[in-house]
GROMACS .gro file of C-alpha atoms in nm:
model
  357
    1MET     CA    1   5.124   1.235   4.475
    2THR     CA    2   5.077   1.490   4.749
    3ALA     CA    3   4.952   1.340   5.070
    4SER     CA    4   4.657   1.465   5.267
    5THR     CA    5   4.677   1.569   5.629
    6VAL     CA    6   4.500   1.389   5.910
    7THR     CA    7   4.440   1.645   6.182
    8GLY     CA    8   4.594   1.568   6.516
    9THR     CA    9   4.752   1.237   6.419
   10GLY     CA   10   5.098   1.326   6.301
   11VAL     CA   11   5.020   1.241   5.937
   12SER     CA   12   5.127   1.523   5.712
   13GLY     CA   13   5.163   1.582   5.341
   14SER     CA   14   5.516   1.506   5.233
   15GLY     CA   15   5.482   1.537   4.857
   16VAL     CA   16   5.665   1.205   4.825
   17ALA     CA   17   5.512   0.921   4.626
   18PRO     CA   18   5.408   0.624   4.841
   19ARG     CA   19   5.636   0.323   4.851
   20GLN     CA   20   5.568   0.079   4.571
   21GLY     CA   21   5.337  -0.199   4.679
   22LEU     CA   22   5.231  -0.021   4.999
   23ARG     CA   23   4.924  -0.193   5.139
   24ALA     CA   24   4.714  -0.208   5.453
   25VAL     CA   25   4.767  -0.465   5.728
   26VAL     CA   26   4.485  -0.610   5.939
   27VAL     CA   27   4.538  -0.770   6.280
   28LEU     CA   28   4.224  -0.956   6.385
   29GLY     CA   29   4.108  -1.250   6.593
   30PRO     CA   30   3.929  -1.330   6.918
   31THR     CA   31   3.946  -1.095   7.212
   32ALA     CA   32   4.240  -1.123   7.455
   33THR     CA   33   4.480  -1.280   7.204
   34GLY     CA   34   4.720  -0.985   7.197
   35LYS     CA   35   4.609  -0.796   6.887
   36SER     CA   36   4.668  -0.446   7.021
   37ASP     CA   37   5.029  -0.511   7.114
   38LEU     CA   38   5.099  -0.685   6.783
   39GLY     CA   39   4.938  -0.398   6.595
   40VAL     CA   40   5.160  -0.143   6.766
   41GLU     CA   41   5.474  -0.347   6.700
   42LEU     CA   42   5.387  -0.390   6.332
   43ALA     CA   43   5.311  -0.019   6.296
   44LEU     CA   44   5.655   0.061   6.439
   45ARG     CA   45   5.830  -0.189   6.212
   46LEU     CA   46   5.640  -0.093   5.895
   47GLY     CA   47   5.611   0.282   5.936
   48GLY     CA   48   5.240   0.273   6.002
   49GLU     CA   49   4.957   0.396   6.218
   50VAL     CA   50   4.682   0.205   6.395
   51LEU     CA   51   4.314   0.223   6.302
   52ASN     CA   52   4.094   0.089   6.579
   53ALA     CA   53   3.841  -0.172   6.463
   54ASP     CA   54   3.689  -0.252   6.803
   55ALA     CA   55   3.340  -0.100   6.813
   56MET     CA   56   3.345  -0.052   7.190
   57GLN     CA   57   3.678   0.133   7.188
   58LEU     CA   58   3.504   0.401   6.982
   59TYR     CA   59   3.346   0.519   7.309
   60ARG     CA   60   3.499   0.784   7.532
   61GLY     CA   61   3.554   0.666   7.886
   62MET     CA   62   3.514   0.294   7.812
   63ASP     CA   63   3.877   0.222   7.887
   64ILE     CA   64   3.921  -0.047   8.151
   65GLY     CA   65   3.651  -0.284   8.028
   66THR     CA   66   3.767  -0.266   7.666
   67ALA     CA   67   4.138  -0.294   7.755
   68LYS     CA   68   4.203   0.022   7.557
   69LEU     CA   69   4.577   0.089   7.528
   70GLY     CA   70   4.704   0.375   7.739
   71ILE     CA   71   4.917   0.649   7.586
   72ASP     CA   72   5.245   0.491   7.700
   73GLU     CA   73   5.139   0.150   7.567
   74ARG     CA   74   5.085   0.301   7.223
   75ARG     CA   75   5.461   0.371   7.212
   76GLY     CA   76   5.426   0.686   7.009
   77VAL     CA   77   5.221   0.520   6.735
   78PRO     CA   78   4.924   0.738   6.634
   79HIS     CA   79   4.590   0.564   6.693
   80HIS     CA   80   4.278   0.659   6.501
   81LEU     CA   81   3.909   0.606   6.574
   82LEU     CA   82   3.944   0.583   6.950
   83ASP     CA   83   3.719   0.790   7.180
   84VAL     CA   84   3.501   0.934   6.904
   85LEU     CA   85   3.155   0.857   7.045
   86GLU     CA   86   2.966   0.936   7.363
   87VAL     CA   87   2.814   0.637   7.541
   88THR     CA   88   2.466   0.761   7.456
   89GLU     CA   89   2.536   0.737   7.081
   90ASN     CA   90   2.480   0.425   6.873
   91ALA     CA   91   2.781   0.284   6.693
   92SER     CA   92   2.716   0.281   6.319
   93VAL     CA   93   2.894   0.043   6.085
   94ALA     CA   94   2.820   0.276   5.793
   95ALA     CA   95   2.977   0.576   5.971
   96PHE     CA   96   3.275   0.363   6.072
   97GLN     CA   97   3.319   0.250   5.712
   98ARG     CA   98   3.330   0.610   5.588
   99GLY     CA   99   3.569   0.726   5.858
  100ALA     CA  100   3.806   0.429   5.841
  101ARG     CA  101   3.829   0.433   5.463
  102ALA     CA  102   3.901   0.806   5.459
  103ILE     CA  103   4.181   0.766   5.713
  104ALA     CA  104   4.330   0.460   5.541
  105SER     CA  105   4.338   0.644   5.208
  106ARG     CA  106   4.507   0.945   5.366
  107LEU     CA  107   4.766   0.730   5.537
  108LEU     CA  108   4.855   0.548   5.216
  109ALA     CA  109   4.881   0.878   5.033
  110ALA     CA  110   5.118   0.995   5.307
  111ASP     CA  111   5.336   0.683   5.262
  112ARG     CA  112   5.213   0.535   5.590
  113VAL     CA  113   5.082   0.182   5.644
  114PRO     CA  114   4.729   0.159   5.785
  115VAL     CA  115   4.723  -0.115   6.050
  116LEU     CA  116   4.362  -0.204   6.129
  117VAL     CA  117   4.338  -0.374   6.467
  118GLY     CA  118   4.031  -0.529   6.624
  119GLY     CA  119   3.793  -0.817   6.664
  120SER     CA  120   3.474  -0.659   6.527
  121ALA     CA  121   3.429  -0.873   6.218
  122LEU     CA  122   3.149  -0.672   6.059
  123TYR     CA  123   3.340  -0.347   6.101
  124LEU     CA  124   3.647  -0.495   5.936
  125ARG     CA  125   3.445  -0.640   5.650
  126ALA     CA  126   3.278  -0.303   5.596
  127VAL     CA  127   3.619  -0.141   5.542
  128LEU     CA  128   3.778  -0.416   5.335
  129ASP     CA  129   3.490  -0.541   5.120
  130GLU     CA  130   3.219  -0.388   4.907
  131MET     CA  131   2.932  -0.342   5.147
  132SER     CA  132   2.634  -0.109   5.120
  133PHE     CA  133   2.403   0.008   5.398
  134PRO     CA  134   2.033   0.058   5.325
  135GLY     CA  135   1.852   0.323   5.525
  136THR     CA  136   1.642   0.258   5.832
  137ASP     CA  137   1.274   0.301   5.914
  138PRO     CA  138   1.224   0.399   6.281
  139ASP     CA  139   0.870   0.260   6.290
  140VAL     CA  140   0.967  -0.074   6.139
  141ARG     CA  141   1.271  -0.097   6.366
  142ALA     CA  142   1.066  -0.020   6.678
  143ARG     CA  143   0.803  -0.281   6.592
  144LEU     CA  144   1.066  -0.549   6.526
  145GLU     CA  145   1.242  -0.469   6.853
  146ARG     CA  146   0.914  -0.509   7.039
  147GLU     CA  147   0.864  -0.843   6.869
  148LEU     CA  148   1.216  -0.943   6.965
  149ALA     CA  149   1.144  -0.864   7.329
  150GLU     CA  150   0.812  -1.050   7.321
  151GLU     CA  151   0.898  -1.352   7.105
  152GLY     CA  152   1.271  -1.394   7.156
  153GLU     CA  153   1.572  -1.430   6.928
  154ALA     CA  154   1.503  -1.787   6.819
  155ALA     CA  155   1.156  -1.703   6.688
  156LEU     CA  156   1.278  -1.405   6.488
  157HIS     CA  157   1.573  -1.602   6.355
  158GLU     CA  158   1.331  -1.870   6.235
  159ARG     CA  159   1.132  -1.598   6.057
  160LEU     CA  160   1.453  -1.473   5.895
  161ALA     CA  161   1.540  -1.826   5.783
  162LYS     CA  162   1.210  -1.851   5.597
  163LEU     CA  163   1.255  -1.511   5.429
  164ASP     CA  164   1.627  -1.529   5.356
  165PRO     CA  165   1.802  -1.861   5.433
  166LYS     CA  166   2.141  -1.729   5.328
  167ALA     CA  167   2.119  -1.435   5.569
  168ALA     CA  168   2.000  -1.662   5.849
  169ALA     CA  169   2.305  -1.882   5.798
  170ALA     CA  170   2.529  -1.576   5.834
  171VAL     CA  171   2.358  -1.428   6.141
  172LEU     CA  172   2.391  -1.613   6.469
  173VAL     CA  173   2.071  -1.705   6.654
  174GLY     CA  174   2.181  -1.516   6.964
  175ASN     CA  175   2.244  -1.188   6.784
  176GLY     CA  176   1.904  -1.024   6.824
  177ARG     CA  177   2.022  -0.683   6.709
  178ARG     CA  178   2.154  -0.822   6.381
  179ILE     CA  179   1.839  -1.033   6.326
  180VAL     CA  180   1.622  -0.723   6.369
  181ARG     CA  181   1.838  -0.532   6.122
  182ALA     CA  182   1.813  -0.811   5.865
  183LEU     CA  183   1.434  -0.826   5.894
  184GLU     CA  184   1.416  -0.448   5.874
  185VAL     CA  185   1.618  -0.435   5.552
  186ILE     CA  186   1.406  -0.709   5.395
  187GLU     CA  187   1.087  -0.522   5.481
  188ILE     CA  188   1.191  -0.175   5.367
  189THR     CA  189   1.380  -0.279   5.051
  190GLY     CA  190   1.181  -0.581   4.940
  191GLU     CA  191   1.512  -0.756   4.875
  192PRO     CA  192   1.696  -1.030   5.068
  193PHE     CA  193   1.926  -0.904   5.339
  194SER     CA  194   2.192  -1.137   5.201
  195ALA     CA  195   2.207  -0.915   4.893
  196GLN     CA  196   2.367  -0.651   5.118
  197LEU     CA  197   2.633  -0.885   5.259
  198PRO     CA  198   2.980  -0.845   5.107
  199GLU     CA  199   3.127  -1.112   4.886
  200LEU     CA  200   3.476  -1.228   4.973
  201GLY     CA  201   3.723  -1.106   4.715
  202GLU     CA  202   4.043  -0.907   4.693
  203PRO     CA  203   4.036  -0.685   5.003
  204ARG     CA  204   4.047  -0.310   4.960
  205TYR     CA  205   4.393  -0.151   4.981
  206GLY     CA  206   4.547  -0.493   4.898
  207ALA     CA  207   4.520  -0.560   5.271
  208VAL     CA  208   4.696  -0.858   5.426
  209LEU     CA  209   4.480  -1.019   5.694
  210LEU     CA  210   4.666  -1.158   5.996
  211GLY     CA  211   4.463  -1.362   6.244
  212LEU     CA  212   4.595  -1.406   6.596
  213GLU     CA  213   4.482  -1.718   6.779
  214LEU     CA  214   4.552  -1.907   7.102
  215PRO     CA  215   4.458  -2.256   7.227
  216THR     CA  216   4.117  -2.247   7.394
  217GLU     CA  217   4.246  -2.349   7.736
  218VAL     CA  218   4.511  -2.077   7.728
  219LEU     CA  219   4.263  -1.815   7.615
  220ASP     CA  220   4.010  -1.918   7.880
  221GLU     CA  221   4.270  -1.872   8.153
  222ARG     CA  222   4.381  -1.542   8.003
  223ILE     CA  223   4.024  -1.412   7.994
  224ALA     CA  224   3.956  -1.505   8.357
  225SER     CA  225   4.279  -1.343   8.475
  226ARG     CA  226   4.219  -1.028   8.276
  227VAL     CA  227   3.860  -0.986   8.393
  228HIS     CA  228   3.974  -1.009   8.755
  229ARG     CA  229   4.237  -0.742   8.691
  230MET     CA  230   3.981  -0.518   8.524
  231PHE     CA  231   3.763  -0.526   8.833
  232GLU     CA  232   4.064  -0.463   9.054
  233ALA     CA  233   4.164  -0.171   8.830
  234GLY     CA  234   3.831   0.004   8.884
  235LEU     CA  235   3.582  -0.126   8.628
  236VAL     CA  236   3.288  -0.080   8.865
  237ASP     CA  237   3.383   0.280   8.929
  238GLU     CA  238   3.427   0.337   8.557
  239VAL     CA  239   3.080   0.198   8.487
  240ARG     CA  240   2.931   0.408   8.767
  241GLU     CA  241   3.089   0.722   8.622
  242LEU     CA  242   2.968   0.639   8.271
  243ALA     CA  243   2.620   0.570   8.406
  244GLY     CA  244   2.616   0.932   8.519
  245ARG     CA  245   2.686   1.027   8.157
  246GLY     CA  246   2.396   0.822   8.022
  247LEU     CA  247   2.543   0.472   7.977
  248ARG     CA  248   2.212   0.305   8.062
  249GLU     CA  249   2.044   0.494   7.777
  250GLY     CA  250   2.310   0.395   7.523
  251ARG     CA  251   2.168   0.103   7.326
  252THR     CA  252   2.509  -0.016   7.207
  253ALA     CA  253   2.750   0.083   7.482
  254SER     CA  254   2.531  -0.042   7.768
  255ARG     CA  255   2.540  -0.395   7.623
  256ALA     CA  256   2.918  -0.421   7.596
  257VAL     CA  257   3.063  -0.721   7.774
  258GLY     CA  258   3.161  -0.623   8.127
  259TYR     CA  259   2.964  -0.302   8.124
  260GLN     CA  260   2.630  -0.478   8.095
  261GLN     CA  261   2.716  -0.719   8.375
  262VAL     CA  262   2.828  -0.440   8.610
  263LEU     CA  263   2.518  -0.233   8.533
  264GLU     CA  264   2.302  -0.533   8.614
  265ALA     CA  265   2.485  -0.581   8.943
  266LEU     CA  266   2.448  -0.214   9.034
  267ASP     CA  267   2.079  -0.224   8.944
  268GLY     CA  268   2.018  -0.553   9.123
  269VAL     CA  269   1.915  -0.732   8.802
  270GLY     CA  270   1.981  -1.099   8.735
  271HIS     CA  271   2.244  -1.168   8.473
  272SER     CA  272   2.166  -1.241   8.108
  273VAL     CA  273   2.504  -1.343   7.974
  274GLY     CA  274   2.381  -1.426   7.627
  275ASP     CA  275   2.248  -1.076   7.563
  276SER     CA  276   2.577  -0.888   7.558
  277VAL     CA  277   2.677  -0.730   7.230
  278GLY     CA  278   2.868  -0.981   7.017
  279ASP     CA  279   3.137  -0.953   6.756
  280SER     CA  280   2.912  -0.881   6.458
  281VAL     CA  281   2.840  -0.548   6.624
  282GLY     CA  282   3.156  -0.501   6.818
  283ASP     CA  283   3.443  -0.667   6.998
  284SER     CA  284   3.315  -0.560   7.334
  285GLY     CA  285   3.580  -0.762   7.514
  286GLY     CA  286   3.865  -0.544   7.396
  287ASP     CA  287   4.150  -0.618   7.155
  288SER     CA  288   4.458  -0.616   7.372
  289GLY     CA  289   4.667  -0.896   7.511
  290GLY     CA  290   4.584  -1.115   7.806
  291ASP     CA  291   4.823  -0.939   8.041
  292ARG     CA  292   4.634  -0.611   8.037
  293GLY     CA  293   4.347  -0.530   8.267
  294GLY     CA  294   4.300  -0.170   8.163
  295ASP     CA  295   4.507   0.143   8.218
  296SER     CA  296   4.298   0.321   8.482
  297GLY     CA  297   4.345   0.288   8.852
  298GLY     CA  298   4.107   0.307   9.142
  299ALA     CA  299   3.942   0.059   9.370
  300GLY     CA  300   3.659  -0.140   9.217
  301GLY     CA  301   3.352  -0.253   9.404
  302GLY     CA  302   3.173   0.062   9.518
  303ASP     CA  303   2.847  -0.034   9.692
  304LEU     CA  304   2.852  -0.392   9.568
  305ASP     CA  305   2.905  -0.658   9.832
  306GLY     CA  306   3.143  -0.946   9.782
  307ASP     CA  307   2.884  -1.187   9.643
  308GLU     CA  308   2.752  -0.930   9.395
  309LEU     CA  309   3.102  -0.843   9.281
  310ASP     CA  310   3.195  -1.210   9.237
  311LYS     CA  311   2.878  -1.271   9.037
  312ALA     CA  312   2.946  -0.973   8.808
  313GLN     CA  313   3.298  -1.101   8.745
  314ALA     CA  314   3.179  -1.456   8.677
  315ASP     CA  315   2.910  -1.330   8.439
  316THR     CA  316   3.168  -1.116   8.256
  317ILE     CA  317   3.401  -1.414   8.213
  318LYS     CA  318   3.117  -1.626   8.074
  319ALA     CA  319   3.006  -1.350   7.837
  320THR     CA  320   3.362  -1.296   7.714
  321ARG     CA  321   3.405  -1.665   7.639
  322ARG     CA  322   3.076  -1.662   7.447
  323LEU     CA  323   3.207  -1.362   7.254
  324VAL     CA  324   3.523  -1.553   7.164
  325ARG     CA  325   3.319  -1.841   7.024
  326ARG     CA  326   3.118  -1.600   6.807
  327GLN     CA  327   3.433  -1.427   6.685
  328ARG     CA  328   3.591  -1.757   6.588
  329SER     CA  329   3.275  -1.853   6.401
  330TRP     CA  330   3.289  -1.529   6.201
  331PHE     CA  331   3.658  -1.527   6.123
  332ARG     CA  332   3.686  -1.895   6.030
  333ARG     CA  333   3.459  -1.824   5.733
  334ASP     CA  334   3.722  -1.601   5.573
  335PRO     CA  335   3.989  -1.798   5.383
  336ARG     CA  336   4.194  -1.483   5.324
  337ILE     CA  337   4.314  -1.476   5.684
  338HIS     CA  338   4.669  -1.592   5.761
  339TRP     CA  339   4.647  -1.744   6.108
  340ILE     CA  340   4.930  -1.689   6.355
  341ASP     CA  341   5.003  -1.870   6.681
  342GLY     CA  342   4.996  -1.606   6.953
  343LEU     CA  343   5.233  -1.813   7.166
  344ASP     CA  344   5.504  -1.865   6.904
  345ASP     CA  345   5.674  -1.536   6.809
  346PRO     CA  346   5.368  -1.365   6.657
  347VAL     CA  347   5.572  -1.062   6.547
  348GLY     CA  348   5.818  -1.276   6.353
  349ALA     CA  349   5.539  -1.485   6.205
  350ALA     CA  350   5.347  -1.175   6.100
  351LEU     CA  351   5.653  -1.019   5.935
  352GLY     CA  352   5.716  -1.347   5.756
  353VAL     CA  353   5.364  -1.346   5.610
  354LEU     CA  354   5.400  -0.983   5.506
  355ALA     CA  355   5.735  -1.053   5.341
  356GLY     CA  356   5.557  -1.299   5.117
  357HIS     CA  357   5.332  -1.023   4.991
   0.00000   0.00000   0.00000
C-alpha cells in the first residue's frame, strides 16, 4: 500500500505496508490532567503523530488560555489540526470529523500511529463513531437562539425532554448551544435528535481509548495554579490582541473558558460562569498538564485593576472546574475507555494497556 502525503507534517509516502495491527490511540479525559504531554510521549514511543481534539486549540492565537503546547514542548512530534481557524469562525464538528478522519487514514497508510489528544468528547465521538450531521436552517436557529436568551436553558431543555427524552438525557441542562442544536434538528428533520447520536461500538481505526484522571482535590489545586500562571503569562494581553481580530464576534471562541471571563472583565460585565463553552462543544480549558500555564510571555493585566483581575481569575477557575465536571459526566458514559491514574506512571500504564491490544 502506498501511503499518502500530508502536506507540511512530515508524513510522506513510503510504499511500505503498514505494520500489522496498527491502530489509533486516543488520550482523553478532563482538562489539566496531563493529556498533551502523555500524547507526545506515546507518539514518540509508538512512531506516531498527534491529532488535536480540543476544539479551542483549533483557533489561531488562542495559545495561553488553552495551554497549547509550544514548538519545543512538542519534541519534534508533528501536530495536526492546531491553528486552523480564525477566532471569528465557528468550530464545526462535521468539518472536524472530515479533517481528522482524512488525516488519521493518511497516517495509518504511512505506517504512522494517529494519537488523538483532547477533552472535547463530541469531537472525539465524531471521529471514532458513526455520526451524521443534518444541515442547518438559519431562520430556525436564529429563532431558537432568541428563545434561549428569553426563556433560558432550563426551559428549552424541558421542551427537548418532551420531544426527545433520550436526547435530553444526553445533553446537559447548562449546554444551551447543544440544546438549540437538538431542537433545530428535530424541527427541520422531523426525527428525534437522538437518532443522530452515535451508538457505542467498535471504534473506528480499532482505536484504543486511554482516559487520564486525577483525584478531584489534586485537579482542583492544579487548575487554580495553572489559571494563575496563565494570567501571569499574559492571558489578558492575548485576549486584548484577539479582540482586535474579532474575538467578541466569534460565537464559539469568545465563550471559551478564560477568554469569556477576561472579555467580561475588559468590558466591565458581571461574570456568568455557567455560560462558558463546555466539553460537548470543546475542551476550552486546554488539554495539557497542570504544570503549564501557556507558552507565551508578557505581563498580564493591561488596564484591569487588581480587583478586576482577581475576579477574572476566580471566575476562570470556577468555570474550569465546572468544565471538568461536564467532561467527567460525558466520558464516564463510555465503557470502552481504559482509565489511567495520572499520578502513577501514566506512560507505563498506557503502554501496558496498549500491549494488551
